[in-house]
Amino acid sequence: MADSAETRKLVYLVTGGCGFLGEHVVRMLLQREPRLYELRVFDLHLGPWLEELKTGPVQVTAIQGDVTQAHEVAAAVAGAHVVIHTAGLVDVFGRASPETIYEVNVQGTKNVIEACVQTGTRFLVYTSSMEVVGPNIKGHPFYRGNEDTPYEAIHRHPYPCSKAQAERLVLEANGRKVHGGLSLVTCALRPTGIYGEGHQIMRDFYHQGLRLGGRLFRAIPASVEHSRVYVGNVAWMHVLVAQELEQRAALMGGQVYFCYDESPYKSYEDFNMEFLGPCGLRLVDTRLLVPYWLLMLLATLNALLQWLLRPLLLYAPLLNPYTLAVANTTFTV
Ligand SMILES: NC(=O)C1=CN([C@@H]2O[C@H](COP(=O)(O)OP(=O)(O)OC[C@H]3O[C@@H](n4cnc5c(N)ncnc54)[C@H](O)[C@@H]3O)[C@@H](O)[C@H]2O)C=CC1
Ligand SMILES: CC(C)CCC[C@@H](C)[C@H]1CC[C@H]2[C@@H]3[C@H](O)CC4=CC(=O)CC[C@]4(C)[C@H]3CC[C@]12C
């Protein structure tokens, strides 16, 4: 399509646009949305890489802001055609308090919805999570499921609970009248575990492997399968949904879709080895080395230590009872 001022008229806002997924969404929009006139990137912490994007044909506006502050969100949303709300506190390690997780994930989402209603923005795409469904606290497997698969989605951890509440708010907001009288069209996407360029947990495993002399020790049975999804594909799914919402409002409005791209079903560790193996690490052994009861004991100890040390320092290792349960439960879509 010709790159003329007439074809470029849309204003997009990406919240959390400097995060792992958000950055990919921002770059994908610049590459694949020819109608884009202005791209607003809203984040608590702005990345220096945004500067290099400001020289292209699209006006890139960096907005340092906090989704928990309704007035900041409203100012950023005003005049935007589409909002892609990826901002969130992704914390299953106990780094933040449950209150903070709710404040960012639930109140932040409420603020985004209310800003759309007040300012007349009609299209809202929300990054939810597979964690809204499961794995549940009972450790039930979810095997090759889809959006209609029955599953007991019962959670206690603040992260999945907050994502579930926020997702519900977004879906319930579909059809609300926005300023100007038209209807809000919302859609939620539930990525499975995301991987790709900029994935911090993959880096953490890499450095842990280096510290252990190039080895990682298998902790989870190879038979426990997870669906993982490439970050570029998650970004692309967000862009496609954003582009299609207007034309297919009746079909897609108020709907939720899993985000998965046929990356191979593997255990969490075996999947990581697809990348860490070529980087020189190896997974010891092909058999399960550490018994589950010992892992559970270590995970519980970690949780106890976190609680005891909290007044002095933040102790937040990858292994805790919640992450162990998630890693140890099959969840494939
Ligand atoms: N990483 C994963 O495997 C998955 C992530 N998700 C969801 O995808 C979204 C993005 O996650 P990631 O990119 O992995 O996390 P991330 O932590 O890399 O990105 C989140 C971004 O939101 C920003 N943010 C946090 N609090 C904010 C606030 N109060 N105001 C404004 N910005 C704020 C952060 O600064 C960060 O740039 C989240 O909503 C998360 O729940 C869903 C499924 C899987
Ligand atoms: C040796 C340990 C037992 C291995 C711990 C691995 C864990 C840190 C990760 C296993 C599964 C991950 C989660 C899963 O991919 C689903 C997610 C979805 C989200 O929305 C946010 C991230 C996460 C909760 C992800 C977090 C790390 C794991 C628990």
Short mmCIF file of C-alpha atoms and ligand atoms in Angstrom, two decimals:
data_model
loop_
_atom_site.label_atom_id
_atom_site.label_comp_id
_atom_site.label_asym_id
_atom_site.label_seq_id
_atom_site.Cartn_x
_atom_site.Cartn_y
_atom_site.Cartn_z
CA MET A 1 0.00 0.00 0.00
CA ALA A 2 1.26 3.50 -0.78
CA ASP A 3 2.91 5.20 2.18
CA SER A 4 0.96 8.45 1.91
CA ALA A 5 -0.46 10.80 4.52
CA GLU A 6 -4.00 9.91 3.34
CA THR A 7 -3.62 6.20 4.13
CA ARG A 8 -2.05 6.88 7.53
CA LYS A 9 -4.77 7.94 9.89
CA LEU A 10 -4.98 5.50 12.79
CA VAL A 11 -3.73 6.18 16.30
CA TYR A 12 -2.76 3.13 18.36
CA LEU A 13 -1.86 3.01 22.03
CA VAL A 14 0.17 0.12 23.42
CA THR A 15 0.29 -0.04 27.21
CA GLY A 16 3.30 -1.90 28.58
CA GLY A 17 4.88 -1.14 25.20
CA CYS A 18 8.41 -1.43 26.57
CA GLY A 19 7.94 -4.90 28.06
CA PHE A 20 9.00 -8.24 26.60
CA LEU A 21 5.77 -8.67 24.61
CA GLY A 22 4.97 -4.96 24.31
CA GLU A 23 8.17 -4.16 22.42
CA HIS A 24 7.37 -6.87 19.88
CA VAL A 25 3.83 -5.50 19.49
CA VAL A 26 5.21 -1.98 18.94
CA ARG A 27 7.73 -3.13 16.33
CA MET A 28 5.14 -5.37 14.65
CA LEU A 29 2.64 -2.52 14.37
CA LEU A 30 5.26 -0.32 12.73
CA GLN A 31 6.04 -3.08 10.23
CA ARG A 32 2.56 -4.41 9.55
CA GLU A 33 -0.02 -1.66 10.04
CA PRO A 34 0.22 0.59 6.98
CA ARG A 35 -2.69 2.75 8.20
CA LEU A 36 -0.76 3.81 11.31
CA TYR A 37 -0.35 7.55 11.79
CA GLU A 38 0.65 7.71 15.45
CA LEU A 39 1.85 5.01 17.81
CA ARG A 40 1.69 5.84 21.50
CA VAL A 41 3.90 3.71 23.70
CA PHE A 42 2.84 3.88 27.34
CA ASP A 43 4.96 2.32 30.05
CA LEU A 44 6.16 2.84 33.59
CA HIS A 45 9.73 2.47 32.30
CA LEU A 46 10.50 3.68 28.81
CA GLY A 47 13.18 1.87 26.82
CA PRO A 48 16.00 3.81 25.08
CA TRP A 49 15.34 1.79 21.88
CA LEU A 50 12.19 3.87 21.36
CA GLU A 51 14.37 6.75 20.15
CA GLU A 52 15.45 4.89 17.01
CA LEU A 53 11.78 4.39 16.05
CA LYS A 54 11.10 8.09 15.97
CA THR A 55 12.78 8.67 12.61
CA GLY A 56 10.28 6.67 10.53
CA PRO A 57 7.04 7.78 8.83
CA VAL A 58 4.91 7.02 11.89
CA GLN A 59 4.80 9.44 14.80
CA VAL A 60 6.02 7.42 17.79
CA THR A 61 5.01 9.05 21.08
CA ALA A 62 6.66 7.73 24.22
CA ILE A 63 4.52 8.22 27.32
CA GLN A 64 5.99 7.49 30.70
CA GLY A 65 2.97 6.64 32.83
CA ASP A 66 1.34 4.33 35.31
CA VAL A 67 -1.80 2.35 34.50
CA THR A 68 -2.90 2.60 38.13
CA GLN A 69 -3.26 6.37 37.67
CA ALA A 70 -6.62 6.91 35.94
CA HIS A 71 -5.80 10.46 34.79
CA GLU A 72 -2.53 9.37 33.15
CA VAL A 73 -4.30 6.56 31.34
CA ALA A 74 -7.15 8.82 30.19
CA ALA A 75 -4.70 11.38 28.80
CA ALA A 76 -2.85 8.66 26.86
CA VAL A 77 -6.05 7.03 25.52
CA ALA A 78 -7.74 10.28 24.39
CA GLY A 79 -7.90 10.30 20.60
CA ALA A 80 -6.62 6.74 20.12
CA HIS A 81 -8.58 4.44 17.78
CA VAL A 82 -7.26 1.21 19.24
CA VAL A 83 -5.76 0.31 22.61
CA ILE A 84 -3.63 -2.80 23.02
CA HIS A 85 -3.35 -3.30 26.76
CA THR A 86 -0.35 -5.51 27.52
CA ALA A 87 0.85 -3.72 30.67
CA GLY A 88 0.79 -5.96 33.68
CA LEU A 89 2.71 -7.17 36.65
CA VAL A 90 3.94 -10.65 35.72
CA ASP A 91 4.94 -11.98 39.09
CA VAL A 92 4.67 -15.58 40.20
CA PHE A 93 7.84 -15.38 42.29
CA GLY A 94 6.64 -13.21 45.18
CA ARG A 95 8.56 -10.11 44.14
CA ALA A 96 5.52 -7.82 44.53
CA SER A 97 2.76 -7.90 47.13
CA PRO A 98 -0.65 -9.32 46.16
CA GLU A 99 -2.07 -5.80 46.63
CA THR A 100 0.34 -4.36 44.07
CA ILE A 101 -0.41 -7.17 41.62
CA TYR A 102 -4.16 -6.44 41.89
CA GLU A 103 -3.60 -2.70 41.67
CA VAL A 104 -1.68 -2.98 38.40
CA ASN A 105 -3.48 -5.88 36.76
CA VAL A 106 -7.08 -5.25 37.85
CA GLN A 107 -7.33 -1.54 38.69
CA GLY A 108 -4.99 -0.73 35.79
CA THR A 109 -7.31 -2.60 33.42
CA LYS A 110 -10.38 -0.86 34.91
CA ASN A 111 -8.67 2.46 34.24
CA VAL A 112 -8.00 1.50 30.63
CA ILE A 113 -11.65 0.48 30.09
CA GLU A 114 -13.00 3.64 31.73
CA ALA A 115 -10.59 5.77 29.69
CA CYS A 116 -11.90 4.18 26.47
CA VAL A 117 -15.50 4.86 27.56
CA GLN A 118 -14.82 8.46 28.58
CA THR A 119 -12.76 9.42 25.57
CA GLY A 120 -14.63 7.50 22.85
CA THR A 121 -12.02 4.86 21.96
CA ARG A 122 -13.86 1.90 20.46
CA PHE A 123 -11.40 -0.96 20.15
CA LEU A 124 -9.61 -2.64 23.06
CA VAL A 125 -7.38 -5.70 22.83
CA TYR A 126 -6.35 -7.15 26.18
CA THR A 127 -3.39 -9.46 26.85
CA SER A 128 -4.80 -12.03 29.21
CA SER A 129 -3.02 -15.32 29.96
CA MET A 130 -3.49 -19.08 29.80
CA GLU A 131 -3.11 -18.83 33.58
CA VAL A 132 -6.69 -17.52 33.71
CA VAL A 133 -7.70 -21.10 32.95
CA GLY A 134 -4.94 -23.15 34.46
CA PRO A 135 -3.10 -25.09 35.68
CA ASN A 136 -5.56 -25.03 38.60
CA ILE A 137 -4.71 -25.56 42.28
CA LYS A 138 -5.65 -29.24 41.95
CA GLY A 139 -3.00 -29.80 39.29
CA HIS A 140 -5.51 -31.14 36.75
CA PRO A 141 -3.96 -31.62 33.32
CA PHE A 142 -5.35 -29.61 30.40
CA TYR A 143 -4.51 -31.67 27.35
CA ARG A 144 -4.84 -30.23 23.82
CA GLY A 145 -7.65 -28.03 25.10
CA ASN A 146 -9.32 -25.08 23.46
CA GLU A 147 -11.50 -22.16 24.54
CA ASP A 148 -14.50 -24.50 24.93
CA THR A 149 -12.77 -27.27 26.87
CA PRO A 150 -14.40 -27.70 30.30
CA TYR A 151 -11.87 -27.13 33.09
CA GLU A 152 -12.12 -26.21 36.77
CA ALA A 153 -10.35 -22.84 36.75
CA ILE A 154 -9.75 -22.42 40.46
CA HIS A 155 -6.79 -20.33 41.60
CA ARG A 156 -5.34 -18.89 44.78
CA HIS A 157 -2.21 -17.18 43.52
CA PRO A 158 -2.61 -13.40 43.02
CA TYR A 159 -1.24 -13.42 39.44
CA PRO A 160 -3.79 -15.81 37.83
CA CYS A 161 -6.58 -14.41 40.04
CA SER A 162 -5.80 -10.85 38.95
CA LYS A 163 -5.55 -11.81 35.27
CA ALA A 164 -8.89 -13.64 35.50
CA GLN A 165 -10.60 -10.63 37.08
CA ALA A 166 -9.12 -8.25 34.54
CA GLU A 167 -10.11 -10.50 31.65
CA ARG A 168 -13.69 -10.66 32.93
CA LEU A 169 -13.83 -6.86 33.16
CA VAL A 170 -12.60 -6.52 29.58
CA LEU A 171 -15.10 -9.03 28.19
CA GLU A 172 -17.99 -7.53 30.17
CA ALA A 173 -17.11 -4.09 28.83
CA ASN A 174 -17.81 -5.24 25.27
CA GLY A 175 -20.83 -3.35 23.96
CA ARG A 176 -20.65 -0.48 26.48
CA LYS A 177 -21.46 2.88 24.97
CA VAL A 178 -18.39 5.07 24.64
CA HIS A 179 -18.28 8.87 24.42
CA GLY A 180 -19.97 9.78 21.12
CA GLY A 181 -22.53 6.97 21.37
CA LEU A 182 -20.80 4.10 19.57
CA SER A 183 -20.10 0.72 21.21
CA LEU A 184 -16.87 -0.52 22.71
CA VAL A 185 -15.52 -3.69 21.09
CA THR A 186 -13.20 -5.75 23.26
CA CYS A 187 -11.26 -8.95 22.81
CA ALA A 188 -8.89 -10.86 25.09
CA LEU A 189 -5.95 -13.00 24.06
CA ARG A 190 -4.56 -15.71 26.32
CA PRO A 191 -0.95 -16.47 25.44
CA THR A 192 0.56 -19.67 26.79
CA GLY A 193 4.13 -19.38 28.15
CA ILE A 194 5.83 -16.90 25.83
CA TYR A 195 9.42 -17.33 24.61
CA GLY A 196 11.64 -15.42 22.23
CA GLU A 197 14.04 -12.49 22.00
CA GLY A 198 14.19 -10.65 25.33
CA HIS A 199 12.82 -13.52 27.46
CA GLN A 200 14.25 -12.93 30.92
CA ILE A 201 13.52 -16.38 32.42
CA MET A 202 15.36 -18.06 29.54
CA ARG A 203 18.34 -15.81 30.32
CA ASP A 204 18.09 -16.76 34.00
CA PHE A 205 18.23 -20.47 33.12
CA TYR A 206 21.18 -19.82 30.82
CA HIS A 207 23.16 -18.06 33.54
CA GLN A 208 22.22 -20.71 36.07
CA GLY A 209 23.52 -23.34 33.63
CA LEU A 210 26.81 -21.46 33.24
CA ARG A 211 27.20 -21.29 37.03
CA LEU A 212 26.64 -25.06 37.17
CA GLY A 213 29.47 -25.73 34.70
CA GLY A 214 27.32 -25.87 31.56
CA ARG A 215 24.72 -28.21 33.03
CA LEU A 216 21.09 -27.95 34.07
CA PHE A 217 19.49 -30.67 36.13
CA ARG A 218 16.16 -32.08 35.05
CA ALA A 219 13.57 -31.43 37.70
CA ILE A 220 10.29 -32.04 35.87
CA PRO A 221 9.34 -35.31 34.12
CA ALA A 222 9.73 -35.07 30.35
CA SER A 223 6.15 -36.38 30.03
CA VAL A 224 4.65 -33.16 31.48
CA GLU A 225 3.82 -31.13 28.38
CA HIS A 226 3.47 -27.38 28.01
CA SER A 227 2.37 -25.22 25.11
CA ARG A 228 4.84 -22.42 24.48
CA VAL A 229 4.34 -19.62 22.00
CA TYR A 230 6.82 -17.42 20.16
CA VAL A 231 6.64 -13.75 21.16
CA GLY A 232 6.62 -12.56 17.53
CA ASN A 233 3.55 -14.67 16.87
CA VAL A 234 1.83 -13.38 20.02
CA ALA A 235 2.53 -9.84 18.82
CA TRP A 236 1.22 -10.71 15.34
CA MET A 237 -1.99 -12.15 16.85
CA HIS A 238 -2.51 -8.89 18.75
CA VAL A 239 -2.02 -6.87 15.57
CA LEU A 240 -4.39 -9.11 13.59
CA VAL A 241 -7.10 -8.88 16.25
CA ALA A 242 -6.68 -5.10 16.45
CA GLN A 243 -6.99 -4.83 12.67
CA GLU A 244 -10.02 -7.12 12.41
CA LEU A 245 -12.05 -5.86 15.39
CA GLU A 246 -13.86 -3.14 13.46
CA GLN A 247 -14.95 -5.33 10.53
CA ARG A 248 -15.76 -8.35 12.69
CA ALA A 249 -17.09 -6.70 15.80
CA ALA A 250 -20.10 -9.02 16.04
CA LEU A 251 -17.96 -12.13 15.73
CA MET A 252 -14.94 -11.18 17.82
CA GLY A 253 -16.31 -8.66 20.32
CA GLY A 254 -16.38 -10.02 23.87
CA GLN A 255 -14.45 -13.12 22.81
CA VAL A 256 -11.34 -14.70 24.20
CA TYR A 257 -8.78 -16.67 22.23
CA PHE A 258 -5.78 -18.73 23.28
CA CYS A 259 -2.51 -17.57 21.71
CA TYR A 260 -0.57 -20.60 20.56
CA ASP A 261 1.41 -21.20 17.39
CA GLU A 262 2.19 -24.91 17.17
CA SER A 263 5.56 -24.59 18.84
CA PRO A 264 6.40 -28.17 19.88
CA TYR A 265 4.64 -29.60 22.94
CA LYS A 266 7.40 -30.40 25.39
CA SER A 267 8.18 -30.21 29.07
CA TYR A 268 9.22 -26.72 30.19
CA GLU A 269 12.86 -27.77 30.50
CA ASP A 270 13.05 -29.76 27.27
CA PHE A 271 11.57 -26.82 25.42
CA ASN A 272 14.15 -24.45 26.91
CA MET A 273 16.89 -26.84 25.81
CA GLU A 274 15.88 -26.24 22.17
CA PHE A 275 17.65 -22.89 22.69
CA LEU A 276 20.02 -23.54 25.57
CA GLY A 277 21.43 -26.71 23.97
CA PRO A 278 22.85 -24.85 20.95
CA CYS A 279 24.25 -22.31 23.46
CA GLY A 280 26.40 -25.07 24.93
CA LEU A 281 24.30 -26.20 27.91
CA ARG A 282 23.15 -29.76 28.50
CA LEU A 283 20.29 -31.16 30.51
CA VAL A 284 21.36 -33.89 32.96
CA ASP A 285 19.95 -36.64 32.75
CA THR A 286 17.28 -38.02 30.50
CA ARG A 287 15.84 -39.67 33.63
CA LEU A 288 14.19 -37.70 36.44
CA LEU A 289 16.97 -36.96 38.94
CA VAL A 290 15.45 -35.03 41.80
CA PRO A 291 12.43 -36.73 43.43
CA TYR A 292 9.26 -34.63 43.47
CA TRP A 293 8.96 -34.67 47.27
CA LEU A 294 12.43 -33.14 47.53
CA LEU A 295 11.57 -30.42 45.02
CA MET A 296 8.38 -29.68 46.94
CA LEU A 297 10.39 -29.46 50.15
CA LEU A 298 12.89 -27.07 48.51
CA ALA A 299 10.05 -25.00 47.05
CA THR A 300 8.37 -24.75 50.46
CA LEU A 301 11.68 -23.85 52.07
CA ASN A 302 12.13 -21.10 49.48
CA ALA A 303 8.68 -19.74 50.32
CA LEU A 304 9.47 -19.81 54.03
CA LEU A 305 12.82 -18.10 53.49
CA GLN A 306 11.14 -15.46 51.36
CA TRP A 307 8.72 -14.72 54.16
CA LEU A 308 11.43 -14.68 56.87
CA LEU A 309 13.84 -12.51 54.90
CA ARG A 310 11.20 -10.07 53.63
CA PRO A 311 11.97 -7.39 56.26
CA LEU A 312 15.67 -7.50 55.26
CA LEU A 313 15.86 -8.35 51.57
CA LEU A 314 13.89 -9.66 48.62
CA TYR A 315 14.49 -13.38 48.16
CA ALA A 316 12.55 -14.49 45.08
CA PRO A 317 13.97 -17.64 43.46
CA LEU A 318 12.34 -19.29 40.43
CA LEU A 319 11.35 -22.34 42.45
CA ASN A 320 8.36 -21.99 44.79
CA PRO A 321 5.30 -24.17 45.37
CA TYR A 322 3.31 -22.29 42.72
CA THR A 323 5.91 -22.39 39.94
CA LEU A 324 6.62 -26.03 40.74
CA ALA A 325 2.92 -26.86 40.42
CA VAL A 326 2.66 -24.98 37.10
CA ALA A 327 5.82 -26.52 35.69
CA ASN A 328 4.70 -29.98 36.84
CA THR A 329 1.22 -29.91 35.29
CA THR A 330 0.48 -30.62 31.66
CA PHE A 331 -1.13 -27.62 30.00
CA THR A 332 -1.45 -27.76 26.23
CA VAL A 333 -3.85 -25.90 23.96
N1 LIG B 1 5.50 -13.70 29.75
C1 LIG B 1 4.59 -14.64 29.55
O1 LIG B 1 4.90 -15.84 29.41
C2 LIG B 1 3.15 -14.26 29.50
C3 LIG B 1 2.70 -12.95 29.68
N2 LIG B 1 1.36 -12.68 29.59
C4 LIG B 1 0.86 -11.31 29.75
O2 LIG B 1 1.47 -10.52 28.76
C5 LIG B 1 1.62 -9.18 29.22
C6 LIG B 1 3.04 -8.73 29.00
O3 LIG B 1 3.88 -9.58 29.73
P1 LIG B 1 5.46 -9.56 29.56
O4 LIG B 1 5.81 -8.79 28.36
O5 LIG B 1 5.93 -10.96 29.68
O6 LIG B 1 5.88 -8.80 30.88
P2 LIG B 1 6.89 -7.58 31.06
O7 LIG B 1 7.05 -7.42 32.52
O8 LIG B 1 8.09 -7.78 30.24
O9 LIG B 1 6.07 -6.37 30.46
C7 LIG B 1 5.09 -5.70 31.15
C8 LIG B 1 5.29 -4.23 30.92
O10 LIG B 1 4.26 -3.54 31.66
C9 LIG B 1 4.87 -2.44 32.28
N3 LIG B 1 4.14 -2.08 33.49
C10 LIG B 1 4.09 -2.77 34.66
N4 LIG B 1 3.39 -2.09 35.55
C11 LIG B 1 2.96 -0.96 34.95
C12 LIG B 1 2.20 0.16 35.36
N5 LIG B 1 1.74 0.24 36.59
N6 LIG B 1 1.96 1.11 34.47
C13 LIG B 1 2.44 1.05 33.21
N7 LIG B 1 3.18 0.05 32.77
C14 LIG B 1 3.44 -0.95 33.62
C15 LIG B 1 6.27 -2.88 32.63
O11 LIG B 1 7.12 -1.75 32.83
C16 LIG B 1 6.63 -3.71 31.44
O12 LIG B 1 7.28 -2.96 30.46
C17 LIG B 1 1.20 -9.17 30.69
O13 LIG B 1 -0.10 -8.63 30.78
C18 LIG B 1 1.20 -10.65 31.07
O14 LIG B 1 0.23 -10.91 32.07
C19 LIG B 1 0.44 -13.64 29.31
C20 LIG B 1 0.84 -14.93 29.12
C21 LIG B 1 2.20 -15.35 29.20
C1 LIG B 2 12.99 -26.01 38.18
C2 LIG B 2 11.66 -25.40 38.35
C3 LIG B 2 10.70 -26.41 38.85
C4 LIG B 2 11.19 -24.85 37.03
C5 LIG B 2 10.45 -23.57 37.23
C6 LIG B 2 9.90 -23.09 35.93
C7 LIG B 2 8.95 -21.92 36.15
C8 LIG B 2 9.75 -20.72 36.55
C9 LIG B 2 8.09 -21.69 34.91
C10 LIG B 2 7.32 -22.97 34.52
C11 LIG B 2 6.04 -22.51 33.84
C12 LIG B 2 6.17 -21.01 33.75
C13 LIG B 2 4.88 -20.19 33.64
C14 LIG B 2 4.03 -20.62 32.45
O1 LIG B 2 4.79 -20.56 31.27
C15 LIG B 2 2.80 -19.77 32.30
C16 LIG B 2 2.94 -18.33 32.55
C17 LIG B 2 2.01 -17.50 32.05
C18 LIG B 2 1.98 -16.14 32.37
O2 LIG B 2 1.00 -15.45 32.07
C19 LIG B 2 3.09 -15.52 33.10
C20 LIG B 2 4.30 -16.38 33.21
C21 LIG B 2 3.96 -17.83 33.52
C22 LIG B 2 3.26 -17.85 34.88
C23 LIG B 2 5.25 -18.68 33.51
C24 LIG B 2 6.19 -18.26 34.66
C25 LIG B 2 7.38 -19.18 34.84
C26 LIG B 2 6.97 -20.64 34.99
C27 LIG B 2 6.19 -20.82 36.28
#
